[in-house]
Amino acid sequence: MADNALTAALPDPIAERVTSATVKDGRATVVLDVAGLDPREREQMEAAVREGVGALAEVGDVRVILTAERRARRIVAVGSGKGGVGKSTLTANLAIALHRMGHKVGVVDADIYGPSQPMILGNQDARPEARENKLIPVASPVGVPVLSMGHLVKQGQAIAWRGPMVGNALSQLVDAHWGDTELLLVDLPPGTGDVQLTMLQKFKPAGAVLVSTPQDLALIDAARAGQLFDQAGVPVIGLVENMSGYACPHCGEISDPFGAGGVEEAAQRLELPFLGRIPLDLAIRQGSDAGRPPAAGDEAFAEPFRAIAAKLAAWLSKSV
């Protein structure tokens, strides 16, 4: 019997994890990749394989071999030294764009004091469950799982924690049951404090994306964030210019309230890739506030996010 005949007896999520399937003299041997699954999920998947393959007329016995050959889950940090530059909006929309490209991606909202991903991703009323002392990520309407302190505290509740508690909270969000998620985008808070240090020391991202508005003050803070990643040996994948150019809805004239081109110039000066620019568009703000991120649709203002996501995906494929 051919391999595809064996895998055809399995549900798609399980069939995708079959790396080899053969049958000889009535005995089927199925090699199953269970990387990223907890013990309970592995048992359930093995049982499903035995049931599905064992039901075939040509199979009298099923042998299941569990392996963990998949690539380790990678982390990409999205940061800036300054608040209010659009890190959270960029993170959510990059995750959605990557998901629509076929990548298995999740979001960690590491802004412990000011979480915003639940609002952007439209699941602020959800609460994560836990299994074996680990959180289970919350599903979102756009297909991207997410974990945030915004899911664990009441909406609007202030969090007043010292450094060690913040580091522990981040660890719980990252060390969760992410299943077959292969990439985590981490929405970092502004600055270069406890969350950033915990992320760099404990989880070592594969790379970082820096976002800034074009004005000089934001660029100075972004440069500080870049220095932190550089000191930790984390490559900066590139820079993104946000709130770049505003088109008047009445006359169509383009103005630049925050300046223009500053981030691209900084990227050239620092010899770093420039990933693209996101315009200052009312539709982006309204969609994010309403839990309908632009990248989830096909309107023109989703294109900048898709273009930047494509560059990020290309960088990840080359850095394996």
PDB file of C-alpha atoms in Angstrom:
ATOM      1  CA  MET A   1       0.000   0.000   0.000  1.00  0.00           C
ATOM      2  CA  ALA A   2       1.311   3.470  -0.856  1.00  0.00           C
ATOM      3  CA  ASP A   3       2.064   6.062   1.812  1.00  0.00           C
ATOM      4  CA  ASN A   4      -0.720   8.368   0.654  1.00  0.00           C
ATOM      5  CA  ALA A   5      -3.276   5.592   1.134  1.00  0.00           C
ATOM      6  CA  LEU A   6      -2.289   5.323   4.803  1.00  0.00           C
ATOM      7  CA  THR A   7      -2.291   9.073   5.442  1.00  0.00           C
ATOM      8  CA  ALA A   8      -5.622   9.408   3.636  1.00  0.00           C
ATOM      9  CA  ALA A   9      -7.146   7.495   6.539  1.00  0.00           C
ATOM     10  CA  LEU A  10      -6.111  10.260   8.937  1.00  0.00           C
ATOM     11  CA  PRO A  11      -7.507  13.744   9.622  1.00  0.00           C
ATOM     12  CA  ASP A  12      -5.523  16.520   7.937  1.00  0.00           C
ATOM     13  CA  PRO A  13      -3.890  17.924  11.130  1.00  0.00           C
ATOM     14  CA  ILE A  14      -2.507  14.463  11.891  1.00  0.00           C
ATOM     15  CA  ALA A  15      -1.646  13.563   8.305  1.00  0.00           C
ATOM     16  CA  GLU A  16       0.494  16.711   8.103  1.00  0.00           C
ATOM     17  CA  ARG A  17       2.664  15.318  10.895  1.00  0.00           C
ATOM     18  CA  VAL A  18       3.273  11.926   9.246  1.00  0.00           C
ATOM     19  CA  THR A  19       6.875  11.808   7.987  1.00  0.00           C
ATOM     20  CA  SER A  20       6.749   8.163   6.840  1.00  0.00           C
ATOM     21  CA  ALA A  21       4.033   5.541   6.425  1.00  0.00           C
ATOM     22  CA  THR A  22       4.511   2.028   5.082  1.00  0.00           C
ATOM     23  CA  VAL A  23       2.786  -1.329   5.299  1.00  0.00           C
ATOM     24  CA  LYS A  24       4.309  -4.780   4.850  1.00  0.00           C
ATOM     25  CA  ASP A  25       2.712  -8.161   5.457  1.00  0.00           C
ATOM     26  CA  GLY A  26      -0.273  -6.493   7.104  1.00  0.00           C
ATOM     27  CA  ARG A  27       1.804  -4.418   9.509  1.00  0.00           C
ATOM     28  CA  ALA A  28       1.688  -0.629   9.122  1.00  0.00           C
ATOM     29  CA  THR A  29       4.542   1.517  10.413  1.00  0.00           C
ATOM     30  CA  VAL A  30       3.767   5.204  10.824  1.00  0.00           C
ATOM     31  CA  VAL A  31       6.420   7.732  11.842  1.00  0.00           C
ATOM     32  CA  LEU A  32       4.735  10.687  13.486  1.00  0.00           C
ATOM     33  CA  ASP A  33       6.346  14.051  14.211  1.00  0.00           C
ATOM     34  CA  VAL A  34       5.069  15.234  17.601  1.00  0.00           C
ATOM     35  CA  ALA A  35       7.405  18.186  18.158  1.00  0.00           C
ATOM     36  CA  GLY A  36       5.736  20.967  20.132  1.00  0.00           C
ATOM     37  CA  LEU A  37       3.007  18.737  21.581  1.00  0.00           C
ATOM     38  CA  ASP A  38       2.562  17.985  25.264  1.00  0.00           C
ATOM     39  CA  PRO A  39       2.325  14.343  26.504  1.00  0.00           C
ATOM     40  CA  ARG A  40      -1.470  14.306  26.474  1.00  0.00           C
ATOM     41  CA  GLU A  41      -1.642  15.589  22.894  1.00  0.00           C
ATOM     42  CA  ARG A  42       0.945  13.011  21.823  1.00  0.00           C
ATOM     43  CA  GLU A  43      -1.102  10.186  23.346  1.00  0.00           C
ATOM     44  CA  GLN A  44      -4.266  11.421  21.653  1.00  0.00           C
ATOM     45  CA  MET A  45      -2.534  11.690  18.288  1.00  0.00           C
ATOM     46  CA  GLU A  46      -0.986   8.231  18.574  1.00  0.00           C
ATOM     47  CA  ALA A  47      -4.384   6.761  19.466  1.00  0.00           C
ATOM     48  CA  ALA A  48      -5.967   8.494  16.456  1.00  0.00           C
ATOM     49  CA  VAL A  49      -3.318   7.050  14.134  1.00  0.00           C
ATOM     50  CA  ARG A  50      -3.845   3.528  15.484  1.00  0.00           C
ATOM     51  CA  GLU A  51      -7.598   3.868  15.064  1.00  0.00           C
ATOM     52  CA  GLY A  52      -7.533   5.417  11.598  1.00  0.00           C
ATOM     53  CA  VAL A  53      -4.845   3.229  10.018  1.00  0.00           C
ATOM     54  CA  GLY A  54      -5.965   0.121  11.884  1.00  0.00           C
ATOM     55  CA  ALA A  55      -9.421   0.382  10.306  1.00  0.00           C
ATOM     56  CA  LEU A  56      -8.000  -0.272   6.831  1.00  0.00           C
ATOM     57  CA  ALA A  57      -8.711  -3.749   5.490  1.00  0.00           C
ATOM     58  CA  GLU A  58      -5.088  -4.368   4.495  1.00  0.00           C
ATOM     59  CA  VAL A  59      -3.762  -3.547   7.982  1.00  0.00           C
ATOM     60  CA  GLY A  60      -3.726  -6.047  10.798  1.00  0.00           C
ATOM     61  CA  ASP A  61      -1.275  -4.322  13.128  1.00  0.00           C
ATOM     62  CA  VAL A  62      -0.143  -0.707  13.576  1.00  0.00           C
ATOM     63  CA  ARG A  63       3.230   0.438  14.846  1.00  0.00           C
ATOM     64  CA  VAL A  64       3.559   4.154  15.655  1.00  0.00           C
ATOM     65  CA  ILE A  65       6.974   5.772  16.056  1.00  0.00           C
ATOM     66  CA  LEU A  66       7.020   9.197  17.682  1.00  0.00           C
ATOM     67  CA  THR A  67       9.745  11.653  16.710  1.00  0.00           C
ATOM     68  CA  ALA A  68      10.398  15.363  17.214  1.00  0.00           C
ATOM     69  CA  GLU A  69      12.143  16.371  14.024  1.00  0.00           C
ATOM     70  CA  ARG A  70      10.419  19.652  13.358  1.00  0.00           C
ATOM     71  CA  ARG A  71      12.275  22.922  13.537  1.00  0.00           C
ATOM     72  CA  ALA A  72      12.316  24.502  16.950  1.00  0.00           C
ATOM     73  CA  ARG A  73       9.760  27.245  17.434  1.00  0.00           C
ATOM     74  CA  ARG A  74      11.300  30.592  16.651  1.00  0.00           C
ATOM     75  CA  ILE A  75      10.660  33.985  18.182  1.00  0.00           C
ATOM     76  CA  VAL A  76      10.735  37.362  16.480  1.00  0.00           C
ATOM     77  CA  ALA A  77      10.555  40.396  18.741  1.00  0.00           C
ATOM     78  CA  VAL A  78       8.827  43.566  17.567  1.00  0.00           C
ATOM     79  CA  GLY A  79      10.144  46.503  19.534  1.00  0.00           C
ATOM     80  CA  SER A  80      11.067  50.146  19.805  1.00  0.00           C
ATOM     81  CA  GLY A  81      12.487  52.289  22.542  1.00  0.00           C
ATOM     82  CA  LYS A  82       9.450  54.587  22.490  1.00  0.00           C
ATOM     83  CA  GLY A  83       5.764  54.062  23.150  1.00  0.00           C
ATOM     84  CA  GLY A  84       2.972  55.065  20.812  1.00  0.00           C
ATOM     85  CA  VAL A  85       4.777  54.239  17.570  1.00  0.00           C
ATOM     86  CA  GLY A  86       2.522  51.365  16.534  1.00  0.00           C
ATOM     87  CA  LYS A  87       4.351  48.202  17.655  1.00  0.00           C
ATOM     88  CA  SER A  88       1.153  46.407  18.617  1.00  0.00           C
ATOM     89  CA  THR A  89      -0.662  47.240  15.386  1.00  0.00           C
ATOM     90  CA  LEU A  90       2.339  46.159  13.346  1.00  0.00           C
ATOM     91  CA  THR A  91       2.756  42.922  15.336  1.00  0.00           C
ATOM     92  CA  ALA A  92      -0.869  41.880  14.944  1.00  0.00           C
ATOM     93  CA  ASN A  93      -1.026  42.673  11.246  1.00  0.00           C
ATOM     94  CA  LEU A  94       2.283  40.968  10.474  1.00  0.00           C
ATOM     95  CA  ALA A  95       1.017  37.857  12.279  1.00  0.00           C
ATOM     96  CA  ILE A  96      -2.207  37.897  10.270  1.00  0.00           C
ATOM     97  CA  ALA A  97      -0.390  38.426   6.988  1.00  0.00           C
ATOM     98  CA  LEU A  98       1.997  35.567   7.756  1.00  0.00           C
ATOM     99  CA  HIS A  99      -0.942  33.350   8.742  1.00  0.00           C
ATOM    100  CA  ARG A 100      -2.636  34.084   5.420  1.00  0.00           C
ATOM    101  CA  MET A 101       0.619  33.132   3.685  1.00  0.00           C
ATOM    102  CA  GLY A 102       0.417  29.700   5.335  1.00  0.00           C
ATOM    103  CA  HIS A 103       2.729  30.162   8.303  1.00  0.00           C
ATOM    104  CA  LYS A 104       1.821  28.779  11.731  1.00  0.00           C
ATOM    105  CA  VAL A 105       2.212  31.894  13.816  1.00  0.00           C
ATOM    106  CA  GLY A 106       1.114  33.075  17.255  1.00  0.00           C
ATOM    107  CA  VAL A 107       1.323  36.369  19.134  1.00  0.00           C
ATOM    108  CA  VAL A 108       2.646  37.038  22.624  1.00  0.00           C
ATOM    109  CA  ASP A 109       1.594  40.394  24.049  1.00  0.00           C
ATOM    110  CA  ALA A 110       4.605  41.146  26.241  1.00  0.00           C
ATOM    111  CA  ASP A 111       3.423  44.629  27.157  1.00  0.00           C
ATOM    112  CA  ILE A 112       2.460  43.551  30.663  1.00  0.00           C
ATOM    113  CA  TYR A 113       1.395  46.994  31.876  1.00  0.00           C
ATOM    114  CA  GLY A 114      -0.441  48.110  28.737  1.00  0.00           C
ATOM    115  CA  PRO A 115      -1.663  45.064  26.783  1.00  0.00           C
ATOM    116  CA  SER A 116      -3.524  45.863  23.581  1.00  0.00           C
ATOM    117  CA  GLN A 117      -3.473  42.687  21.478  1.00  0.00           C
ATOM    118  CA  PRO A 118      -6.830  41.388  22.807  1.00  0.00           C
ATOM    119  CA  MET A 119      -8.548  44.511  21.452  1.00  0.00           C
ATOM    120  CA  ILE A 120      -6.716  44.468  18.124  1.00  0.00           C
ATOM    121  CA  LEU A 121      -7.286  40.752  17.554  1.00  0.00           C
ATOM    122  CA  GLY A 122     -10.910  40.914  18.676  1.00  0.00           C
ATOM    123  CA  ASN A 123     -10.910  38.534  21.665  1.00  0.00           C
ATOM    124  CA  GLN A 124     -10.679  40.828  24.683  1.00  0.00           C
ATOM    125  CA  ASP A 125     -13.512  39.017  26.473  1.00  0.00           C
ATOM    126  CA  ALA A 126     -11.833  35.593  26.211  1.00  0.00           C
ATOM    127  CA  ARG A 127      -9.982  33.940  29.062  1.00  0.00           C
ATOM    128  CA  PRO A 128      -7.268  31.309  28.538  1.00  0.00           C
ATOM    129  CA  GLU A 129      -7.580  27.872  30.078  1.00  0.00           C
ATOM    130  CA  ALA A 130      -4.658  26.036  31.638  1.00  0.00           C
ATOM    131  CA  ARG A 131      -3.488  22.448  31.379  1.00  0.00           C
ATOM    132  CA  GLU A 132      -0.653  20.915  33.381  1.00  0.00           C
ATOM    133  CA  ASN A 133       0.197  24.350  34.812  1.00  0.00           C
ATOM    134  CA  LYS A 134       0.585  25.890  31.370  1.00  0.00           C
ATOM    135  CA  LEU A 135      -1.684  28.344  29.604  1.00  0.00           C
ATOM    136  CA  ILE A 136      -3.513  27.458  26.419  1.00  0.00           C
ATOM    137  CA  PRO A 137      -3.396  30.321  23.874  1.00  0.00           C
ATOM    138  CA  VAL A 138      -6.641  32.081  23.065  1.00  0.00           C
ATOM    139  CA  ALA A 139      -8.013  31.736  19.539  1.00  0.00           C
ATOM    140  CA  SER A 140      -8.852  34.871  17.584  1.00  0.00           C
ATOM    141  CA  PRO A 141     -11.364  35.541  14.804  1.00  0.00           C
ATOM    142  CA  VAL A 142      -8.475  36.106  12.376  1.00  0.00           C
ATOM    143  CA  GLY A 143      -6.942  32.669  12.963  1.00  0.00           C
ATOM    144  CA  VAL A 144      -3.946  33.760  15.038  1.00  0.00           C
ATOM    145  CA  PRO A 145      -3.648  32.407  18.614  1.00  0.00           C
ATOM    146  CA  VAL A 146      -2.551  34.941  21.218  1.00  0.00           C
ATOM    147  CA  LEU A 147      -1.708  35.256  24.902  1.00  0.00           C
ATOM    148  CA  SER A 148      -1.761  38.543  26.763  1.00  0.00           C
ATOM    149  CA  MET A 149      -2.089  39.894  30.279  1.00  0.00           C
ATOM    150  CA  GLY A 150      -5.210  41.500  28.864  1.00  0.00           C
ATOM    151  CA  HIS A 151      -6.736  38.005  28.906  1.00  0.00           C
ATOM    152  CA  LEU A 152      -5.803  37.427  32.552  1.00  0.00           C
ATOM    153  CA  VAL A 153      -6.930  40.633  34.276  1.00  0.00           C
ATOM    154  CA  LYS A 154     -10.128  42.642  34.151  1.00  0.00           C
ATOM    155  CA  GLN A 155     -10.339  45.150  31.338  1.00  0.00           C
ATOM    156  CA  GLY A 156      -8.894  48.477  32.467  1.00  0.00           C
ATOM    157  CA  GLN A 157      -7.346  47.032  35.637  1.00  0.00           C
ATOM    158  CA  ALA A 158      -3.976  48.563  36.506  1.00  0.00           C
ATOM    159  CA  ILE A 159      -1.043  46.198  37.028  1.00  0.00           C
ATOM    160  CA  ALA A 160       1.554  47.344  39.555  1.00  0.00           C
ATOM    161  CA  TRP A 161       4.266  44.694  39.567  1.00  0.00           C
ATOM    162  CA  ARG A 162       7.976  44.797  40.201  1.00  0.00           C
ATOM    163  CA  GLY A 163      10.561  43.370  37.812  1.00  0.00           C
ATOM    164  CA  PRO A 164      10.651  39.691  38.894  1.00  0.00           C
ATOM    165  CA  MET A 165       6.860  39.382  38.653  1.00  0.00           C
ATOM    166  CA  VAL A 166       6.908  40.882  35.178  1.00  0.00           C
ATOM    167  CA  GLY A 167       9.593  38.403  34.093  1.00  0.00           C
ATOM    168  CA  ASN A 168       7.559  35.489  35.465  1.00  0.00           C
ATOM    169  CA  ALA A 169       4.456  36.706  33.643  1.00  0.00           C
ATOM    170  CA  LEU A 170       6.338  36.846  30.347  1.00  0.00           C
ATOM    171  CA  SER A 171       7.640  33.319  30.887  1.00  0.00           C
ATOM    172  CA  GLN A 172       4.099  32.026  31.381  1.00  0.00           C
ATOM    173  CA  LEU A 173       2.963  33.640  28.142  1.00  0.00           C
ATOM    174  CA  VAL A 174       5.850  32.234  26.107  1.00  0.00           C
ATOM    175  CA  ASP A 175       6.082  28.803  27.782  1.00  0.00           C
ATOM    176  CA  ALA A 176       2.497  27.918  26.921  1.00  0.00           C
ATOM    177  CA  HIS A 177       0.829  25.110  24.972  1.00  0.00           C
ATOM    178  CA  TRP A 178       1.482  26.624  21.534  1.00  0.00           C
ATOM    179  CA  GLY A 179       1.016  23.268  19.774  1.00  0.00           C
ATOM    180  CA  ASP A 180       2.317  23.278  16.209  1.00  0.00           C
ATOM    181  CA  THR A 181       2.920  27.034  16.141  1.00  0.00           C
ATOM    182  CA  GLU A 182       6.309  27.514  14.497  1.00  0.00           C
ATOM    183  CA  LEU A 183       6.758  31.260  14.939  1.00  0.00           C
ATOM    184  CA  LEU A 184       5.906  33.589  17.807  1.00  0.00           C
ATOM    185  CA  LEU A 185       5.775  37.324  17.228  1.00  0.00           C
ATOM    186  CA  VAL A 186       6.380  39.068  20.552  1.00  0.00           C
ATOM    187  CA  ASP A 187       4.926  42.544  20.974  1.00  0.00           C
ATOM    188  CA  LEU A 188       7.424  44.165  23.337  1.00  0.00           C
ATOM    189  CA  PRO A 189       6.663  47.136  25.586  1.00  0.00           C
ATOM    190  CA  PRO A 190       8.522  50.399  25.027  1.00  0.00           C
ATOM    191  CA  GLY A 191      11.950  50.850  26.534  1.00  0.00           C
ATOM    192  CA  THR A 192      14.784  48.503  27.432  1.00  0.00           C
ATOM    193  CA  GLY A 193      13.673  47.155  30.808  1.00  0.00           C
ATOM    194  CA  ASP A 194      12.810  43.918  32.590  1.00  0.00           C
ATOM    195  CA  VAL A 195      10.635  42.394  29.864  1.00  0.00           C
ATOM    196  CA  GLN A 196      13.267  42.964  27.197  1.00  0.00           C
ATOM    197  CA  LEU A 197      16.030  41.546  29.381  1.00  0.00           C
ATOM    198  CA  THR A 198      13.985  38.448  30.248  1.00  0.00           C
ATOM    199  CA  MET A 199      13.149  37.906  26.585  1.00  0.00           C
ATOM    200  CA  LEU A 200      16.793  38.220  25.505  1.00  0.00           C
ATOM    201  CA  GLN A 201      18.315  36.172  28.312  1.00  0.00           C
ATOM    202  CA  LYS A 202      15.762  33.378  28.593  1.00  0.00           C
ATOM    203  CA  PHE A 203      14.247  33.016  25.123  1.00  0.00           C
ATOM    204  CA  LYS A 204      16.833  34.513  22.713  1.00  0.00           C
ATOM    205  CA  PRO A 205      14.758  35.645  19.715  1.00  0.00           C
ATOM    206  CA  ALA A 206      15.843  34.636  16.234  1.00  0.00           C
ATOM    207  CA  GLY A 207      15.648  38.291  15.269  1.00  0.00           C
ATOM    208  CA  ALA A 208      13.993  41.616  15.939  1.00  0.00           C
ATOM    209  CA  VAL A 209      11.923  44.079  13.931  1.00  0.00           C
ATOM    210  CA  LEU A 210      12.207  47.721  15.022  1.00  0.00           C
ATOM    211  CA  VAL A 211       9.373  50.143  14.370  1.00  0.00           C
ATOM    212  CA  SER A 212       9.495  53.921  14.660  1.00  0.00           C
ATOM    213  CA  THR A 213       7.780  57.036  13.484  1.00  0.00           C
ATOM    214  CA  PRO A 214       9.963  59.313  11.344  1.00  0.00           C
ATOM    215  CA  GLN A 215      10.634  62.085  13.871  1.00  0.00           C
ATOM    216  CA  ASP A 216      14.040  62.389  15.513  1.00  0.00           C
ATOM    217  CA  LEU A 217      12.935  61.667  19.101  1.00  0.00           C
ATOM    218  CA  ALA A 218      11.396  58.320  18.154  1.00  0.00           C
ATOM    219  CA  LEU A 219      14.437  57.402  16.070  1.00  0.00           C
ATOM    220  CA  ILE A 220      16.790  58.061  19.003  1.00  0.00           C
ATOM    221  CA  ASP A 221      14.804  55.648  21.180  1.00  0.00           C
ATOM    222  CA  ALA A 222      14.592  53.062  18.410  1.00  0.00           C
ATOM    223  CA  ALA A 223      18.376  53.207  18.069  1.00  0.00           C
ATOM    224  CA  ARG A 224      18.700  52.440  21.785  1.00  0.00           C
ATOM    225  CA  ALA A 225      16.488  49.388  21.361  1.00  0.00           C
ATOM    226  CA  GLY A 226      18.622  48.313  18.426  1.00  0.00           C
ATOM    227  CA  GLN A 227      21.765  48.582  20.547  1.00  0.00           C
ATOM    228  CA  LEU A 228      20.201  46.326  23.175  1.00  0.00           C
ATOM    229  CA  PHE A 229      19.477  43.606  20.614  1.00  0.00           C
ATOM    230  CA  ASP A 230      22.937  44.003  19.133  1.00  0.00           C
ATOM    231  CA  GLN A 231      24.597  43.598  22.547  1.00  0.00           C
ATOM    232  CA  ALA A 232      22.588  40.413  23.117  1.00  0.00           C
ATOM    233  CA  GLY A 233      23.606  38.968  19.753  1.00  0.00           C
ATOM    234  CA  VAL A 234      20.070  39.160  18.330  1.00  0.00           C
ATOM    235  CA  PRO A 235      20.087  40.281  14.682  1.00  0.00           C
ATOM    236  CA  VAL A 236      17.892  43.205  13.698  1.00  0.00           C
ATOM    237  CA  ILE A 237      15.856  41.958  10.737  1.00  0.00           C
ATOM    238  CA  GLY A 238      15.012  45.480   9.681  1.00  0.00           C
ATOM    239  CA  LEU A 239      13.286  48.775  10.422  1.00  0.00           C
ATOM    240  CA  VAL A 240       9.702  49.804   9.723  1.00  0.00           C
ATOM    241  CA  GLU A 241       8.524  53.407   9.393  1.00  0.00           C
ATOM    242  CA  ASN A 242       5.026  53.836  10.813  1.00  0.00           C
ATOM    243  CA  MET A 243       2.583  56.763  10.485  1.00  0.00           C
ATOM    244  CA  SER A 244       4.389  57.810   7.338  1.00  0.00           C
ATOM    245  CA  GLY A 245       2.324  60.146   5.205  1.00  0.00           C
ATOM    246  CA  TYR A 246      -1.305  61.169   5.666  1.00  0.00           C
ATOM    247  CA  ALA A 247      -3.711  61.432   2.747  1.00  0.00           C
ATOM    248  CA  CYS A 248      -6.410  64.041   3.312  1.00  0.00           C
ATOM    249  CA  PRO A 249      -9.794  62.303   2.860  1.00  0.00           C
ATOM    250  CA  HIS A 250     -11.231  65.453   1.258  1.00  0.00           C
ATOM    251  CA  CYS A 251      -8.590  66.614  -1.211  1.00  0.00           C
ATOM    252  CA  GLY A 252      -6.195  63.667  -1.319  1.00  0.00           C
ATOM    253  CA  GLU A 253      -3.144  65.832  -0.578  1.00  0.00           C
ATOM    254  CA  ILE A 254      -0.342  63.986   1.238  1.00  0.00           C
ATOM    255  CA  SER A 255       1.083  65.609   4.349  1.00  0.00           C
ATOM    256  CA  ASP A 256       3.708  64.374   6.806  1.00  0.00           C
ATOM    257  CA  PRO A 257       2.818  65.440  10.371  1.00  0.00           C
ATOM    258  CA  PHE A 258       5.567  63.210  11.791  1.00  0.00           C
ATOM    259  CA  GLY A 259       8.061  63.821   9.011  1.00  0.00           C
ATOM    260  CA  ALA A 260       8.964  61.390   6.232  1.00  0.00           C
ATOM    261  CA  GLY A 261      11.852  59.118   5.343  1.00  0.00           C
ATOM    262  CA  GLY A 262      13.615  59.369   8.684  1.00  0.00           C
ATOM    263  CA  VAL A 263      13.501  55.657   9.407  1.00  0.00           C
ATOM    264  CA  GLU A 264      14.737  54.703   5.968  1.00  0.00           C
ATOM    265  CA  GLU A 265      17.618  57.145   6.344  1.00  0.00           C
ATOM    266  CA  ALA A 266      18.407  55.689   9.758  1.00  0.00           C
ATOM    267  CA  ALA A 267      18.394  52.178   8.304  1.00  0.00           C
ATOM    268  CA  GLN A 268      20.876  53.237   5.641  1.00  0.00           C
ATOM    269  CA  ARG A 269      23.065  54.938   8.213  1.00  0.00           C
ATOM    270  CA  LEU A 270      23.041  51.868  10.472  1.00  0.00           C
ATOM    271  CA  GLU A 271      23.459  49.512   7.506  1.00  0.00           C
ATOM    272  CA  LEU A 272      20.232  47.701   8.349  1.00  0.00           C
ATOM    273  CA  PRO A 273      17.436  46.603   5.983  1.00  0.00           C
ATOM    274  CA  PHE A 274      14.483  48.936   5.562  1.00  0.00           C
ATOM    275  CA  LEU A 275      11.369  46.766   5.524  1.00  0.00           C
ATOM    276  CA  GLY A 276       8.812  49.361   4.488  1.00  0.00           C
ATOM    277  CA  ARG A 277       6.489  52.093   5.674  1.00  0.00           C
ATOM    278  CA  ILE A 278       2.932  52.105   7.011  1.00  0.00           C
ATOM    279  CA  PRO A 279       0.835  55.207   6.234  1.00  0.00           C
ATOM    280  CA  LEU A 280      -1.040  57.264   8.795  1.00  0.00           C
ATOM    281  CA  ASP A 281      -4.489  56.042   7.794  1.00  0.00           C
ATOM    282  CA  LEU A 282      -7.727  56.453   9.722  1.00  0.00           C
ATOM    283  CA  ALA A 283      -8.949  53.057   8.477  1.00  0.00           C
ATOM    284  CA  ILE A 284      -5.996  51.311  10.122  1.00  0.00           C
ATOM    285  CA  ARG A 285      -6.764  52.934  13.466  1.00  0.00           C
ATOM    286  CA  GLN A 286     -10.489  52.250  13.246  1.00  0.00           C
ATOM    287  CA  GLY A 287      -9.985  48.633  12.219  1.00  0.00           C
ATOM    288  CA  SER A 288      -7.519  48.008  15.044  1.00  0.00           C
ATOM    289  CA  ASP A 289      -9.823  49.546  17.657  1.00  0.00           C
ATOM    290  CA  ALA A 290     -12.733  47.432  16.405  1.00  0.00           C
ATOM    291  CA  GLY A 291     -10.870  44.117  16.347  1.00  0.00           C
ATOM    292  CA  ARG A 292     -10.721  44.068  12.548  1.00  0.00           C
ATOM    293  CA  PRO A 293      -7.019  44.432  11.685  1.00  0.00           C
ATOM    294  CA  PRO A 294      -6.420  45.635   8.126  1.00  0.00           C
ATOM    295  CA  ALA A 295      -4.263  42.640   7.147  1.00  0.00           C
ATOM    296  CA  ALA A 296      -7.286  40.379   7.601  1.00  0.00           C
ATOM    297  CA  GLY A 297      -8.910  41.986   4.572  1.00  0.00           C
ATOM    298  CA  ASP A 298      -7.967  42.724   0.994  1.00  0.00           C
ATOM    299  CA  GLU A 299      -8.257  46.507   0.961  1.00  0.00           C
ATOM    300  CA  ALA A 300      -5.398  48.652  -0.299  1.00  0.00           C
ATOM    301  CA  PHE A 301      -4.290  49.671   3.198  1.00  0.00           C
ATOM    302  CA  ALA A 302      -3.517  46.002   3.985  1.00  0.00           C
ATOM    303  CA  GLU A 303      -0.826  45.861   1.296  1.00  0.00           C
ATOM    304  CA  PRO A 304       2.005  47.502   3.316  1.00  0.00           C
ATOM    305  CA  PHE A 305       1.608  44.879   6.029  1.00  0.00           C
ATOM    306  CA  ARG A 306       1.636  42.061   3.478  1.00  0.00           C
ATOM    307  CA  ALA A 307       4.774  43.441   1.844  1.00  0.00           C
ATOM    308  CA  ILE A 308       6.633  43.689   5.151  1.00  0.00           C
ATOM    309  CA  ALA A 309       5.445  40.199   6.168  1.00  0.00           C
ATOM    310  CA  ALA A 310       6.818  38.804   2.898  1.00  0.00           C
ATOM    311  CA  LYS A 311      10.237  40.311   3.656  1.00  0.00           C
ATOM    312  CA  LEU A 312      10.119  38.873   7.180  1.00  0.00           C
ATOM    313  CA  ALA A 313       9.216  35.436   5.826  1.00  0.00           C
ATOM    314  CA  ALA A 314      12.086  35.618   3.332  1.00  0.00           C
ATOM    315  CA  TRP A 315      14.527  36.496   6.116  1.00  0.00           C
ATOM    316  CA  LEU A 316      13.289  33.592   8.243  1.00  0.00           C
ATOM    317  CA  SER A 317      13.654  31.120   5.379  1.00  0.00           C
ATOM    318  CA  LYS A 318      17.273  32.182   4.841  1.00  0.00           C
ATOM    319  CA  SER A 319      18.164  32.061   8.544  1.00  0.00           C
ATOM    320  CA  VAL A 320      17.197  28.441   9.157  1.00  0.00           C
TER     321      VAL A 320
END
